[in-house]
CSV table of C-alpha atoms and ligand atoms in Angstrom, one decimal:
chain,number,residue,atom,x,y,z
A,1,MET,CA,0.0,0.0,0.0
A,2,LYS,CA,1.2,3.5,-0.9
A,3,SER,CA,2.1,5.8,2.0
A,4,ALA,CA,0.3,9.2,2.3
A,5,LEU,CA,3.5,11.0,1.3
A,6,GLN,CA,4.0,8.6,-1.7
A,7,LYS,CA,0.5,9.5,-2.9
A,8,THR,CA,0.5,13.3,-2.3
A,9,ASP,CA,4.1,14.2,-2.9
A,10,PRO,CA,6.0,11.5,-4.8
A,11,ALA,CA,8.9,13.9,-5.5
A,12,VAL,CA,9.8,14.3,-1.8
A,13,TYR,CA,9.0,10.6,-1.1
A,14,LYS,CA,11.5,9.6,-3.8
A,15,ILE,CA,14.2,11.8,-2.4
A,16,ILE,CA,13.7,10.3,1.1
A,17,GLN,CA,13.8,6.8,-0.4
A,18,LYS,CA,17.1,7.6,-2.1
A,19,GLU,CA,18.5,9.0,1.2
A,20,GLU,CA,17.5,5.9,3.1
A,21,LYS,CA,19.1,3.7,0.4
A,22,ARG,CA,22.3,5.8,0.7
A,23,GLN,CA,22.4,5.4,4.4
A,24,GLN,CA,21.7,1.7,4.3
A,25,GLU,CA,24.2,0.9,1.5
A,26,THR,CA,27.2,3.0,2.7
A,27,LEU,CA,29.2,3.1,5.9
A,28,SER,CA,28.7,6.3,7.9
A,29,MET,CA,31.8,6.8,10.0
A,30,ILE,CA,31.0,10.4,10.9
A,31,PRO,CA,31.2,10.0,14.7
A,32,SER,CA,28.4,12.6,15.3
A,33,GLU,CA,25.9,10.6,13.3
A,34,ASN,CA,23.8,7.6,14.1
A,35,TRP,CA,20.7,5.7,13.1
A,36,PHE,CA,17.7,6.1,15.4
A,37,SER,CA,15.3,3.3,16.3
A,38,PRO,CA,11.9,3.2,14.5
A,39,SER,CA,10.3,4.2,17.9
A,40,VAL,CA,12.4,7.4,18.1
A,41,ARG,CA,11.5,8.2,14.5
A,42,GLU,CA,7.8,7.6,15.1
A,43,ALA,CA,7.9,9.9,18.2
A,44,VAL,CA,9.7,12.6,16.3
A,45,GLY,CA,7.2,12.4,13.4
A,46,SER,CA,4.2,12.5,15.8
A,47,VAL,CA,1.4,15.1,16.3
A,48,PHE,CA,3.5,16.8,19.0
A,49,SER,CA,5.1,18.9,16.2
A,50,HIS,CA,1.7,20.7,15.7
A,51,LYS,CA,1.7,22.1,19.2
A,52,TYR,CA,3.0,25.4,20.6
A,53,ALA,CA,4.1,25.2,24.3
A,54,GLU,CA,6.2,28.2,25.2
A,55,GLY,CA,7.0,28.1,28.8
A,56,ASN,CA,7.8,25.4,31.2
A,57,ILE,CA,5.9,22.5,32.8
A,58,GLY,CA,2.7,23.8,34.4
A,59,LYS,CA,3.6,27.3,33.4
A,60,ARG,CA,2.8,27.6,29.7
A,61,TYR,CA,1.7,30.6,27.7
A,62,TYR,CA,-0.6,28.4,25.6
A,63,GLU,CA,-3.6,26.3,26.5
A,64,GLY,CA,-3.8,22.6,25.5
A,65,CYS,CA,-0.4,21.7,26.9
A,66,VAL,CA,-1.5,19.0,29.3
A,67,HIS,CA,0.1,16.2,27.3
A,68,VAL,CA,3.2,18.3,26.4
A,69,ASP,CA,3.6,18.7,30.2
A,70,GLU,CA,3.3,15.0,30.7
A,71,LEU,CA,5.8,14.3,28.0
A,72,GLU,CA,8.4,16.9,29.2
A,73,THR,CA,8.1,15.6,32.8
A,74,LEU,CA,8.8,12.1,31.7
A,75,ALA,CA,11.8,13.2,29.6
A,76,ILE,CA,13.3,15.0,32.6
A,77,GLU,CA,12.6,12.1,34.9
A,78,ARG,CA,14.4,9.8,32.4
A,79,ALA,CA,17.3,12.2,32.0
A,80,LYS,CA,17.7,12.2,35.8
A,81,LYS,CA,17.9,8.4,35.8
A,82,VAL,CA,20.1,7.9,32.7
A,83,PHE,CA,22.7,10.4,33.9
A,84,SER,CA,22.4,9.6,37.6
A,85,LEU,CA,21.8,13.2,38.6
A,86,PRO,CA,22.6,14.2,42.2
A,87,LYS,CA,19.8,15.4,44.5
A,88,ASN,CA,18.5,18.8,43.6
A,89,TRP,CA,19.8,18.5,40.0
A,90,THR,CA,17.4,18.6,37.1
A,91,ALA,CA,17.3,19.0,33.4
A,92,ASN,CA,16.2,21.3,30.6
A,93,VAL,CA,15.3,19.4,27.4
A,94,GLN,CA,14.1,22.4,25.3
A,95,ALA,CA,17.2,23.7,23.7
A,96,LEU,CA,17.0,23.2,20.0
A,97,SER,CA,20.6,22.2,19.5
A,98,GLY,CA,23.9,21.9,21.3
A,99,SER,CA,25.0,25.4,20.2
A,100,ASN,CA,21.7,26.8,21.7
A,101,ALA,CA,22.2,24.8,24.9
A,102,ASN,CA,25.7,26.4,25.3
A,103,LEU,CA,24.4,29.9,24.5
A,104,ALA,CA,21.7,29.4,27.1
A,105,VAL,CA,24.3,28.5,29.7
A,106,TYR,CA,26.3,31.7,28.8
A,107,LEU,CA,23.1,33.8,29.0
A,108,ALA,CA,22.2,32.4,32.3
A,109,LEU,CA,25.6,32.6,34.0
A,110,LEU,CA,27.6,35.4,32.4
A,111,GLN,CA,27.4,39.1,31.5
A,112,PRO,CA,28.3,40.2,28.0
A,113,GLY,CA,32.1,40.8,27.8
A,114,ASP,CA,32.9,38.2,30.5
A,115,THR,CA,35.9,35.9,29.8
A,116,ILE,CA,35.4,32.3,28.9
A,117,LEU,CA,38.2,29.7,28.7
A,118,ALA,CA,37.6,26.8,26.3
A,119,MET,CA,39.5,24.4,24.2
A,120,TYR,CA,41.1,25.7,21.0
A,121,LEU,CA,38.8,24.8,18.0
A,122,PRO,CA,41.5,23.3,15.7
A,123,ASP,CA,42.5,21.0,18.6
A,124,GLY,CA,39.0,19.6,18.8
A,125,GLY,CA,36.9,22.2,20.6
A,126,HIS,CA,33.6,23.6,19.2
A,127,LEU,CA,32.5,26.8,17.4
A,128,SER,CA,30.0,27.6,20.1
A,129,HIS,CA,32.8,27.7,22.7
A,130,GLY,CA,34.0,31.1,21.5
A,131,TRP,CA,35.7,30.7,18.2
A,132,SER,CA,37.2,33.6,16.3
A,133,PHE,CA,39.4,33.1,13.3
A,134,GLU,CA,42.5,34.9,12.1
A,135,PRO,CA,42.3,35.3,8.2
A,136,ASP,CA,45.7,36.9,8.0
A,137,VAL,CA,47.9,33.9,7.1
A,138,GLU,CA,51.2,35.6,8.3
A,139,LYS,CA,49.6,36.4,11.7
A,140,ARG,CA,48.2,32.9,11.9
A,141,ASP,CA,51.5,31.2,11.1
A,142,LYS,CA,53.3,33.4,13.6
A,143,GLU,CA,50.8,32.5,16.3
A,144,VAL,CA,51.2,28.7,15.6
A,145,GLN,CA,55.0,29.0,15.5
A,146,SER,CA,55.1,30.9,18.8
A,147,GLY,CA,54.3,27.5,20.4
A,148,SER,CA,52.1,29.2,22.9
A,149,LEU,CA,49.4,27.1,24.5
A,150,VAL,CA,47.1,30.1,24.7
A,151,TYR,CA,45.0,31.4,21.8
A,152,GLU,CA,43.7,34.9,22.5
A,153,GLY,CA,41.5,34.9,19.4
A,154,GLY,CA,41.6,36.1,15.8
A,155,SER,CA,40.3,39.2,14.3
A,156,ARG,CA,37.2,37.6,12.7
A,157,LYS,CA,34.7,36.8,15.4
A,158,ILE,CA,32.7,34.3,13.5
A,159,ASN,CA,30.6,32.8,16.2
A,160,ILE,CA,28.1,34.7,18.4
A,161,SER,CA,29.9,33.3,21.5
A,162,ALA,CA,33.0,35.3,20.4
A,163,MET,CA,31.0,38.4,19.6
A,164,LEU,CA,29.3,38.6,23.0
A,165,TYR,CA,32.0,37.3,25.3
A,166,ASN,CA,35.8,37.4,25.6
A,167,PRO,CA,37.0,33.9,24.7
A,168,ILE,CA,40.5,32.7,25.5
A,169,GLN,CA,41.4,29.2,24.4
A,170,TYR,CA,43.8,26.6,25.7
A,171,LYS,CA,45.7,24.3,23.3
A,172,THR,CA,46.8,20.7,23.8
A,173,SER,CA,50.4,19.8,24.5
A,174,LYS,CA,52.6,20.1,21.4
A,175,LYS,CA,54.2,16.7,22.3
A,176,THR,CA,51.3,14.5,23.3
A,177,HIS,CA,48.4,16.4,21.7
A,178,GLN,CA,46.5,15.8,25.0
A,179,PHE,CA,45.4,18.2,27.7
A,180,ASP,CA,48.2,19.9,29.6
A,181,TYR,CA,46.3,20.5,33.0
A,182,LYS,CA,49.2,22.5,34.5
A,183,ALA,CA,49.2,24.8,31.5
A,184,ILE,CA,45.3,25.2,31.7
A,185,ALA,CA,45.7,26.1,35.4
A,186,GLU,CA,48.2,28.7,34.6
A,187,ILE,CA,46.1,30.2,31.8
A,188,ALA,CA,43.1,30.2,34.1
A,189,GLU,CA,45.0,32.0,36.8
A,190,LYS,CA,46.3,34.6,34.3
A,191,TYR,CA,43.0,35.4,32.5
A,192,GLN,CA,40.5,34.8,35.3
A,193,PRO,CA,37.6,33.5,33.2
A,194,LYS,CA,34.1,33.4,34.7
A,195,LEU,CA,33.5,30.1,32.9
A,196,ILE,CA,35.8,27.2,31.9
A,197,ILE,CA,34.5,24.8,29.2
A,198,THR,CA,35.7,21.3,28.1
A,199,GLY,CA,34.4,19.1,25.4
A,200,GLY,CA,34.1,19.4,21.7
A,201,THR,CA,34.3,17.5,18.5
A,202,ALA,CA,37.7,15.9,17.9
A,203,TYR,CA,39.5,15.2,21.1
A,204,PRO,CA,39.9,11.4,21.2
A,205,ARG,CA,40.9,11.1,24.9
A,206,ILE,CA,39.3,11.1,28.3
A,207,ILE,CA,39.1,14.5,30.0
A,208,ASN,CA,39.9,14.6,33.8
A,209,HIS,CA,36.8,16.6,35.0
A,210,LYS,CA,38.0,16.6,38.6
A,211,LYS,CA,41.2,18.4,37.6
A,212,ILE,CA,39.3,21.0,35.5
A,213,LYS,CA,36.7,21.6,38.3
A,214,ALA,CA,39.6,22.2,40.8
A,215,ILE,CA,41.1,24.7,38.4
A,216,ALA,CA,37.7,26.5,38.1
A,217,LYS,CA,37.0,26.4,41.8
A,218,LYS,CA,40.3,28.1,42.6
A,219,ILE,CA,39.3,31.1,40.5
A,220,HIS,CA,35.6,31.0,41.4
A,221,ALA,CA,34.6,30.2,37.8
A,222,TYR,CA,31.8,27.9,36.7
A,223,TYR,CA,32.8,24.7,34.9
A,224,LEU,CA,30.7,23.6,31.9
A,225,ALA,CA,31.3,20.1,30.5
A,226,ASP,CA,30.0,19.8,26.9
A,227,ILE,CA,29.5,16.0,26.4
A,228,ALA,CA,27.7,16.2,23.0
A,229,HIS,CA,29.9,13.5,21.6
A,230,GLU,CA,30.2,11.2,24.6
A,231,ALA,CA,26.6,11.4,25.9
A,232,GLY,CA,25.6,7.9,24.8
A,233,LEU,CA,28.9,6.4,26.1
A,234,ILE,CA,28.3,8.0,29.5
A,235,ALA,CA,24.6,7.0,29.5
A,236,GLY,CA,25.7,3.4,28.9
A,237,GLY,CA,28.3,3.5,31.7
A,238,ALA,CA,31.2,3.1,29.3
A,239,PHE,CA,32.9,6.5,29.8
A,240,PRO,CA,33.6,8.7,32.8
A,241,SER,CA,30.8,11.2,33.6
A,242,PRO,CA,31.2,14.9,34.6
A,243,VAL,CA,27.8,14.8,36.3
A,244,GLY,CA,28.3,15.8,40.0
A,245,ILE,CA,31.7,17.3,39.2
A,246,ALA,CA,31.0,20.1,36.6
A,247,ASP,CA,28.5,22.9,37.5
A,248,VAL,CA,26.7,22.4,34.2
A,249,VAL,CA,26.6,19.6,31.6
A,250,THR,CA,25.3,20.2,28.0
A,251,MET,CA,24.9,17.6,25.3
A,252,THR,CA,23.2,17.0,22.0
A,253,THR,CA,20.9,14.0,21.8
A,254,HIS,CA,21.5,12.7,18.3
A,255,LYS,CA,25.0,11.4,18.4
A,256,THR,CA,26.0,8.4,20.5
A,257,LEU,CA,22.8,8.9,22.5
A,258,LYS,CA,20.6,8.0,19.4
A,259,SER,CA,17.6,10.0,20.7
A,260,GLY,CA,16.7,12.2,17.8
A,261,ARG,CA,17.9,15.8,17.3
A,262,GLY,CA,17.9,18.1,20.2
A,263,ALA,CA,19.8,18.9,23.4
A,264,ILE,CA,19.8,18.4,27.2
A,265,ILE,CA,21.2,20.7,29.9
A,266,LEU,CA,21.9,19.2,33.3
A,267,ALA,CA,22.6,21.3,36.5
A,268,HIS,CA,21.5,22.1,40.0
A,269,GLU,CA,17.8,23.4,40.1
A,270,ASP,CA,19.0,27.0,40.9
A,271,ILE,CA,21.1,27.0,37.7
A,272,ILE,CA,18.4,25.3,35.6
A,273,HIS,CA,15.9,28.0,36.7
A,274,LYS,CA,18.2,30.6,35.2
A,275,ILE,CA,18.7,28.4,32.1
A,276,ASN,CA,15.0,28.0,31.6
A,277,LEU,CA,14.7,31.8,31.4
A,278,ALA,CA,17.7,32.0,29.1
A,279,ILE,CA,15.9,29.5,26.7
A,280,LEU,CA,12.6,31.4,26.9
A,281,PRO,CA,12.4,34.4,26.5
A,282,GLY,CA,16.2,34.7,26.0
A,283,LEU,CA,16.8,32.6,23.0
A,284,GLN,CA,14.0,30.6,21.6
A,285,GLY,CA,10.2,30.5,21.1
A,286,GLY,CA,8.2,27.3,21.4
A,287,PRO,CA,10.1,24.1,22.2
A,288,HIS,CA,10.1,21.4,19.5
A,289,ASN,CA,7.8,19.0,21.4
A,290,HIS,CA,8.2,16.3,18.8
A,291,ASN,CA,11.9,16.3,19.3
A,292,ILE,CA,11.4,16.2,23.1
A,293,ALA,CA,9.2,13.1,22.3
A,294,GLY,CA,12.2,11.6,20.4
A,295,ILE,CA,14.6,12.4,23.3
A,296,CYS,CA,12.2,10.9,25.8
A,297,VAL,CA,12.0,7.6,23.8
A,298,GLY,CA,15.8,7.5,23.3
A,299,LEU,CA,16.4,8.0,27.0
A,300,GLY,CA,14.0,5.2,27.7
A,301,GLU,CA,16.1,3.0,25.3
A,302,ALA,CA,19.3,4.2,27.0
A,303,LEU,CA,18.0,2.8,30.3
A,304,SER,CA,17.9,-0.8,28.9
A,305,PRO,CA,20.7,-3.4,29.4
A,306,ALA,CA,21.0,-3.5,25.6
A,307,PHE,CA,22.2,0.1,25.6
A,308,LYS,CA,24.9,-0.7,28.1
A,309,LYS,CA,26.2,-3.4,25.7
A,310,TYR,CA,25.9,-1.0,22.8
A,311,ALA,CA,28.0,1.7,24.5
A,312,ALA,CA,30.7,-0.9,25.5
A,313,GLN,CA,30.8,-2.3,22.0
A,314,ILE,CA,31.4,1.2,20.5
A,315,ILE,CA,34.5,1.6,22.7
A,316,LYS,CA,35.6,-1.9,21.7
A,317,ASN,CA,35.0,-1.3,18.0
A,318,THR,CA,36.9,2.0,18.0
A,319,GLY,CA,39.8,0.4,19.8
A,320,ASP,CA,39.8,-2.3,17.1
A,321,LEU,CA,39.6,0.4,14.4
A,322,ALA,CA,42.6,2.2,15.9
A,323,LEU,CA,44.6,-1.0,16.0
A,324,GLU,CA,43.7,-2.1,12.4
A,325,LEU,CA,44.4,1.4,11.0
A,326,GLN,CA,47.8,1.3,12.7
A,327,LYS,CA,48.4,-2.1,11.2
A,328,GLN,CA,47.7,-0.5,7.9
A,329,SER,CA,50.5,2.0,8.8
A,330,PHE,CA,48.2,5.0,9.4
A,331,LYS,CA,49.2,7.5,12.1
A,332,LEU,CA,46.6,8.5,14.7
A,333,VAL,CA,46.5,11.7,16.7
A,334,THR,CA,47.5,10.7,20.3
A,335,ASN,CA,48.4,7.3,18.9
A,336,GLY,CA,44.9,5.9,19.6
A,337,THR,CA,41.6,6.7,21.3
A,338,ASP,CA,39.6,6.2,24.5
A,339,LYS,CA,36.2,6.7,22.8
A,340,HIS,CA,34.0,6.5,19.7
A,341,PHE,CA,36.3,7.9,17.0
A,342,VAL,CA,39.9,8.1,15.9
A,343,LEU,CA,41.6,11.2,14.3
A,344,MET,CA,43.8,10.1,11.5
A,345,ASN,CA,46.9,12.2,11.0
A,346,LEU,CA,47.4,12.2,7.2
A,347,SER,CA,50.2,14.8,7.1
A,348,GLU,CA,52.7,12.1,5.9
A,349,GLU,CA,50.3,10.5,3.5
A,350,PRO,CA,50.1,11.5,-0.2
A,351,ILE,CA,46.5,12.7,0.2
A,352,LEU,CA,45.2,14.9,3.0
A,353,GLY,CA,41.9,15.1,4.8
A,354,ARG,CA,39.5,16.9,2.4
A,355,PRO,CA,40.4,15.0,-0.8
A,356,PHE,CA,40.7,11.7,1.0
A,357,ALA,CA,37.2,12.2,2.5
A,358,ARG,CA,35.9,12.6,-1.0
A,359,VAL,CA,37.7,9.5,-2.3
A,360,LEU,CA,36.4,7.5,0.6
A,361,ALA,CA,32.8,8.8,0.0
A,362,LEU,CA,33.0,7.6,-3.6
A,363,ALA,CA,34.2,4.3,-2.2
A,364,GLY,CA,31.1,4.1,0.1
A,365,ILE,CA,32.7,5.2,3.3
A,366,THR,CA,31.4,8.5,4.7
A,367,ALA,CA,33.8,10.4,6.9
A,368,ASN,CA,34.7,14.1,7.5
A,369,TYR,CA,38.0,16.0,7.3
A,370,SER,CA,39.2,17.7,10.4
A,371,THR,CA,41.9,20.0,11.8
A,372,MET,CA,44.3,18.4,14.3
A,373,PRO,CA,46.5,19.9,17.0
A,374,TRP,CA,49.4,22.0,15.8
A,375,ASP,CA,48.3,21.7,12.2
A,376,SER,CA,49.3,24.8,10.2
A,377,ARG,CA,47.0,23.9,7.3
A,378,PRO,CA,43.7,25.9,6.9
A,379,PRO,CA,40.4,24.4,8.2
A,380,ARG,CA,39.1,24.0,4.7
A,381,ASN,CA,42.0,21.8,3.7
A,382,PRO,CA,43.4,20.3,6.9
A,383,SER,CA,45.6,17.3,7.6
A,384,ALA,CA,43.3,15.0,9.5
A,385,LEU,CA,40.3,12.8,9.0
A,386,ARG,CA,37.8,11.8,11.7
A,387,LEU,CA,36.4,8.3,11.7
A,388,GLY,CA,33.9,6.9,14.2
A,389,THR,CA,32.0,3.7,14.9
A,390,PRO,CA,28.7,4.6,16.6
A,391,TRP,CA,26.6,4.0,13.5
A,392,LEU,CA,28.5,0.8,12.5
A,393,THR,CA,27.9,-0.5,16.0
A,394,THR,CA,24.2,0.3,15.8
A,395,ARG,CA,24.3,-1.9,12.6
A,396,GLY,CA,25.8,-4.7,14.6
A,397,MET,CA,29.3,-4.6,13.0
A,398,LYS,CA,32.2,-5.9,15.0
A,399,LYS,CA,35.9,-6.7,14.7
A,400,ASN,CA,35.7,-8.7,11.4
A,401,GLU,CA,33.9,-5.8,9.7
A,402,ILE,CA,36.3,-3.2,11.2
A,403,LYS,CA,39.2,-5.2,9.8
A,404,LYS,CA,37.8,-5.1,6.3
A,405,ILE,CA,37.0,-1.4,6.6
A,406,ALA,CA,40.6,-0.5,7.7
A,407,LYS,CA,41.9,-2.5,4.7
A,408,TRP,CA,39.6,-0.7,2.3
A,409,ILE,CA,40.7,2.7,3.7
A,410,ARG,CA,44.4,1.8,3.0
A,411,GLU,CA,43.5,0.5,-0.4
A,412,ALA,CA,41.7,3.8,-1.2
A,413,MET,CA,44.7,5.8,-0.1
A,414,THR,CA,47.0,3.7,-2.3
A,415,ILE,CA,44.7,4.1,-5.3
A,416,ALA,CA,44.4,7.9,-4.6
A,417,SER,CA,48.1,8.4,-4.3
A,418,GLN,CA,48.4,8.4,-8.1
A,419,TRP,CA,46.3,11.6,-8.1
A,420,ALA,CA,48.3,13.4,-5.4
A,421,ASP,CA,49.5,16.2,-7.7
A,422,MET,CA,46.1,16.9,-9.2
A,423,SER,CA,43.6,19.6,-8.2
A,424,PHE,CA,40.7,18.6,-6.0
A,425,GLU,CA,38.3,18.6,-8.9
A,426,GLY,CA,40.7,16.7,-11.1
A,427,MET,CA,41.2,14.0,-8.4
A,428,GLU,CA,37.5,13.8,-7.8
A,429,GLU,CA,36.9,13.2,-11.6
A,430,GLU,CA,39.5,10.4,-11.6
A,431,ALA,CA,38.1,8.8,-8.5
A,432,LYS,CA,34.6,8.9,-10.0
A,433,GLN,CA,35.9,7.0,-13.1
A,434,SER,CA,38.2,4.6,-11.2
A,435,LYS,CA,37.3,0.9,-11.5
A,436,ASP,CA,39.2,0.2,-8.3
A,437,ILE,CA,37.2,2.7,-6.3
A,438,LYS,CA,34.0,1.4,-7.8
A,439,ARG,CA,35.1,-2.1,-6.8
A,440,ILE,CA,35.5,-1.0,-3.1
A,441,SER,CA,32.2,0.7,-3.2
A,442,GLN,CA,30.5,-2.5,-4.4
A,443,GLU,CA,32.3,-4.5,-1.7
A,444,VAL,CA,31.1,-1.9,0.9
A,445,LYS,CA,27.6,-2.2,-0.4
A,446,ASP,CA,27.7,-6.0,-0.2
A,447,LEU,CA,28.8,-5.8,3.4
A,448,CYS,CA,26.1,-3.2,4.3
A,449,LYS,CA,23.4,-5.4,2.8
A,450,LYS,CA,24.2,-7.9,5.5
A,451,PHE,CA,23.8,-5.3,8.2
A,452,LEU,CA,20.6,-3.5,7.2
A,453,VAL,CA,18.9,-1.5,10.0
A,454,ALA,CA,15.2,-1.2,10.8
B,1,DSN,N1,28.8,18.9,14.0
B,1,DSN,C1,29.2,18.2,15.2
B,1,DSN,C2,30.3,17.2,14.9
B,1,DSN,O1,30.3,16.7,13.8
B,1,DSN,O2,31.1,16.9,15.8
B,1,DSN,C3,29.7,19.2,16.2
B,1,DSN,O3,28.7,20.2,16.4
């Protein structure tokens, strides 16, 4: 039987079908992506998207919110259980995204112009942690060559967090590419930020939350742990949690947590009260109730024993991926990983991050290029490539499949090396025509067909 959409809008229906086929027949190794359960998708597609519900539980500006209240209460209760919140801690589930969640924290706890100290974006931080870029290449090179572990910002304040606040960023150690806690403490003492932030997108190692909290406490600063990437690993008990250590915890819900798109903020009730006001009227209008429904269902799934196994399997699969890539003579930033992705250092390979990501995509492996610590190359053409396993793990893939994937990645690099001197477009054209790349793409498809997801 034809679906409603198929009957009324076959053009959109067809595009959705093609996207589903692409997702099923290729390997998504972008660590911030995942495949949600049919129940999460059903909740997100529900009638809750029709409803306006500005305000908070029991205090809405619209009538007809009795079931929205019920839903949001359940989502908050589940968040408390999943993240083992201390007494008097609660959650806000209304932020539309991770960036909005972070902005809400700044609005709630800071005054415009206050100093925030966060991780340097090219080392794996996040745009919303106060990024400003330096377009002057000479100035940029000088800054990198100085070897300083502090970034005082560039002249182009490209994120609102840098326009409204005064961001200072700490870099990772030049030697280990990991956090240098002593240096962070010294930077904090010198710049006296009101807020210290950890977390981001491309730091493959565990962060010592206790050490960061101690640094923040000494200078009477708040500590915000952004666990957007690790939320599912923490929910499944496979990774250390900052809950009960940091003052505020923010996360997106659609990465390792597999709960549809949205965000959660966790903190003591007093802080959440301020954050609720920062969300509305500070930043947003009506919450996306349908997304809160997805989050609620995803959190319910995260409470199951199967999710614990899932989180542990992600860590195992990524460890195996690191090992297999190293066997294939690839270099990894920090020589490995503690979590759900690896950062490949391609600086000594014939092809760097951006062109290699395109070659891999044509071979059926979707990844994304990335900056890496102490990389002097520009963000649009950096040296690294980020590869994660959350989605592969959702599909049920394990060591045998990981081994094959690492082999295909090396094969793709060997094939692409013959195009090393070409322009990006020239290389892309060659890759599109290449029989060898087509052969890998077919092998990937054959594997994917054995691991279809509902
Ligand atoms: N876009 C996310 C990621 O890929 O890590 C961060 O916001």
